[in-house]
XYZ file of C-alpha atoms in Angstrom:
152
model
C 7.901 22.394 -12.930
C 7.850 26.115 -13.601
C 5.535 27.862 -16.066
C 8.536 28.369 -18.346
C 9.366 24.647 -18.209
C 5.753 23.804 -19.054
C 5.853 26.005 -22.155
C 9.223 24.603 -23.272
C 8.006 21.045 -22.732
C 4.838 21.865 -24.688
C 6.734 23.227 -27.690
C 9.100 20.248 -27.645
C 6.063 17.975 -27.915
C 4.516 20.159 -30.605
C 7.697 20.293 -32.681
C 8.427 16.549 -32.581
C 5.676 15.840 -35.103
C 4.239 12.793 -33.319
C 0.710 12.335 -31.974
C 0.617 12.388 -28.183
C -1.424 12.157 -25.019
C -0.358 14.689 -22.412
C -1.628 14.521 -18.858
C -1.257 17.943 -17.261
C -2.193 17.691 -13.591
C -3.599 20.708 -11.774
C -0.558 20.786 -9.465
C 2.033 20.400 -12.237
C 3.258 24.003 -12.151
C 4.794 25.137 -8.869
C 2.632 27.821 -7.278
C 0.640 28.559 -10.435
C -1.971 27.156 -12.776
C -0.811 25.015 -15.691
C -1.707 27.225 -18.651
C -0.671 26.389 -22.200
C -0.369 29.046 -24.895
C -3.264 29.161 -27.401
C -0.681 28.853 -30.205
C 0.352 25.457 -28.813
C -3.226 24.203 -28.892
C -3.597 25.383 -32.489
C -0.239 23.889 -33.566
C -1.118 20.467 -32.128
C -4.779 20.351 -33.124
C -5.742 16.846 -34.236
C -2.631 15.121 -32.865
C -2.686 16.053 -29.183
C -5.044 14.847 -26.484
C -4.830 16.804 -23.230
C -6.169 15.399 -19.963
C -5.879 16.279 -16.287
C -5.841 12.605 -15.246
C -5.598 9.164 -16.785
C -5.212 5.582 -15.686
C -1.435 5.428 -16.173
C -1.189 1.642 -16.175
C -3.784 1.329 -18.951
C -1.996 3.941 -21.035
C 1.415 2.332 -20.594
C 0.009 -1.087 -21.550
C -1.496 0.253 -24.764
C 0.294 -0.984 -27.881
C 0.406 2.445 -29.531
C 2.433 4.065 -26.744
C 5.959 4.564 -27.995
C 7.490 6.507 -25.099
C 6.645 7.746 -21.625
C 8.268 11.116 -21.083
C 8.297 13.109 -17.880
C 10.082 16.107 -16.449
C 10.910 14.286 -13.192
C 10.251 11.187 -11.137
C 11.272 7.577 -10.714
C 8.393 6.381 -12.897
C 9.825 7.797 -16.062
C 11.321 5.992 -19.014
C 13.331 9.050 -19.911
C 14.519 12.110 -18.004
C 14.929 15.530 -19.541
C 16.489 17.070 -16.435
C 16.004 20.413 -14.714
C 16.903 22.558 -17.718
C 13.838 21.911 -19.866
C 14.362 23.195 -23.392
C 12.059 22.531 -26.320
C 14.947 21.462 -28.544
C 16.046 18.804 -26.035
C 12.502 17.467 -25.550
C 11.982 17.297 -29.320
C 15.381 15.662 -29.864
C 14.806 12.984 -27.200
C 11.392 12.086 -28.588
C 12.710 11.844 -32.148
C 15.698 9.833 -30.922
C 13.549 7.190 -29.236
C 10.656 7.135 -31.695
C 12.756 7.297 -34.843
C 14.341 4.415 -36.708
C 17.901 5.179 -35.617
C 20.232 2.928 -33.665
C 19.658 4.713 -30.334
C 15.884 4.297 -30.580
C 16.154 0.650 -31.622
C 18.509 -0.098 -28.729
C 16.245 1.660 -26.209
C 13.198 -0.255 -27.444
C 15.150 -3.538 -27.362
C 16.233 -2.890 -23.758
C 12.690 -1.908 -22.762
C 11.359 -5.206 -24.153
C 14.123 -7.100 -22.341
C 13.174 -5.479 -19.022
C 9.485 -6.125 -19.708
C 10.178 -9.833 -20.246
C 12.213 -10.001 -17.030
C 9.380 -8.319 -15.107
C 6.767 -10.665 -16.584
C 8.833 -13.719 -15.643
C 9.407 -12.398 -12.118
C 5.753 -11.658 -11.511
C 3.831 -14.359 -13.343
C 5.873 -17.518 -13.857
C 6.277 -20.212 -11.200
C 9.646 -19.717 -9.556
C 9.675 -15.985 -10.318
C 10.938 -14.032 -7.305
C 8.097 -11.538 -7.134
C 5.475 -14.251 -7.453
C 7.263 -16.380 -4.843
C 7.451 -13.422 -2.442
C 3.766 -12.680 -2.962
C 2.889 -16.310 -2.249
C 4.928 -16.233 0.995
C 3.231 -12.994 2.018
C -0.237 -14.419 1.358
C 0.644 -17.600 3.241
C 1.796 -15.527 6.235
C -1.337 -13.384 6.160
C -3.589 -16.453 6.095
C -1.640 -18.368 8.745
C -2.754 -18.304 12.388
C -0.639 -16.115 14.690
C 2.591 -17.753 15.812
C 4.602 -17.358 18.972
C 7.743 -16.940 16.880
C 8.536 -14.696 13.898
C 7.570 -15.913 10.436
C 10.257 -16.716 7.844
C 11.799 -13.798 6.020
C 10.750 -13.085 2.491
C 13.424 -13.989 -0.062
């Protein structure tokens, strides 16, 4: 992310009107320090919490989290692309968080995927759980002269 992208992303968050947690890592800006304008800090006072690190899994599990937004990466729920503009960031947040059809559909799909993941990882017969059980069995088993069975 460039310094310009950081500022645009910041103002998109500020302008959306929602409370937010923003984790700004030290290495976020390419070749520079991640510095936010003082006006941004004043504009978001009382509804923004800035941190340099957080336990991502705990944050994402929290019931008050409405969206996970990032400028890049496979771990994101939403991509804003390479051309970061404050209007686009603000629009995407309002789209997902608002009561419109797009936001409702995105939340419905997210819950559907969550349920699929829970079934796969926690319920007997779920593929991820079954694969984990096979892996643990193979780890605990004495060495064999022949290869162990492939994971499903």
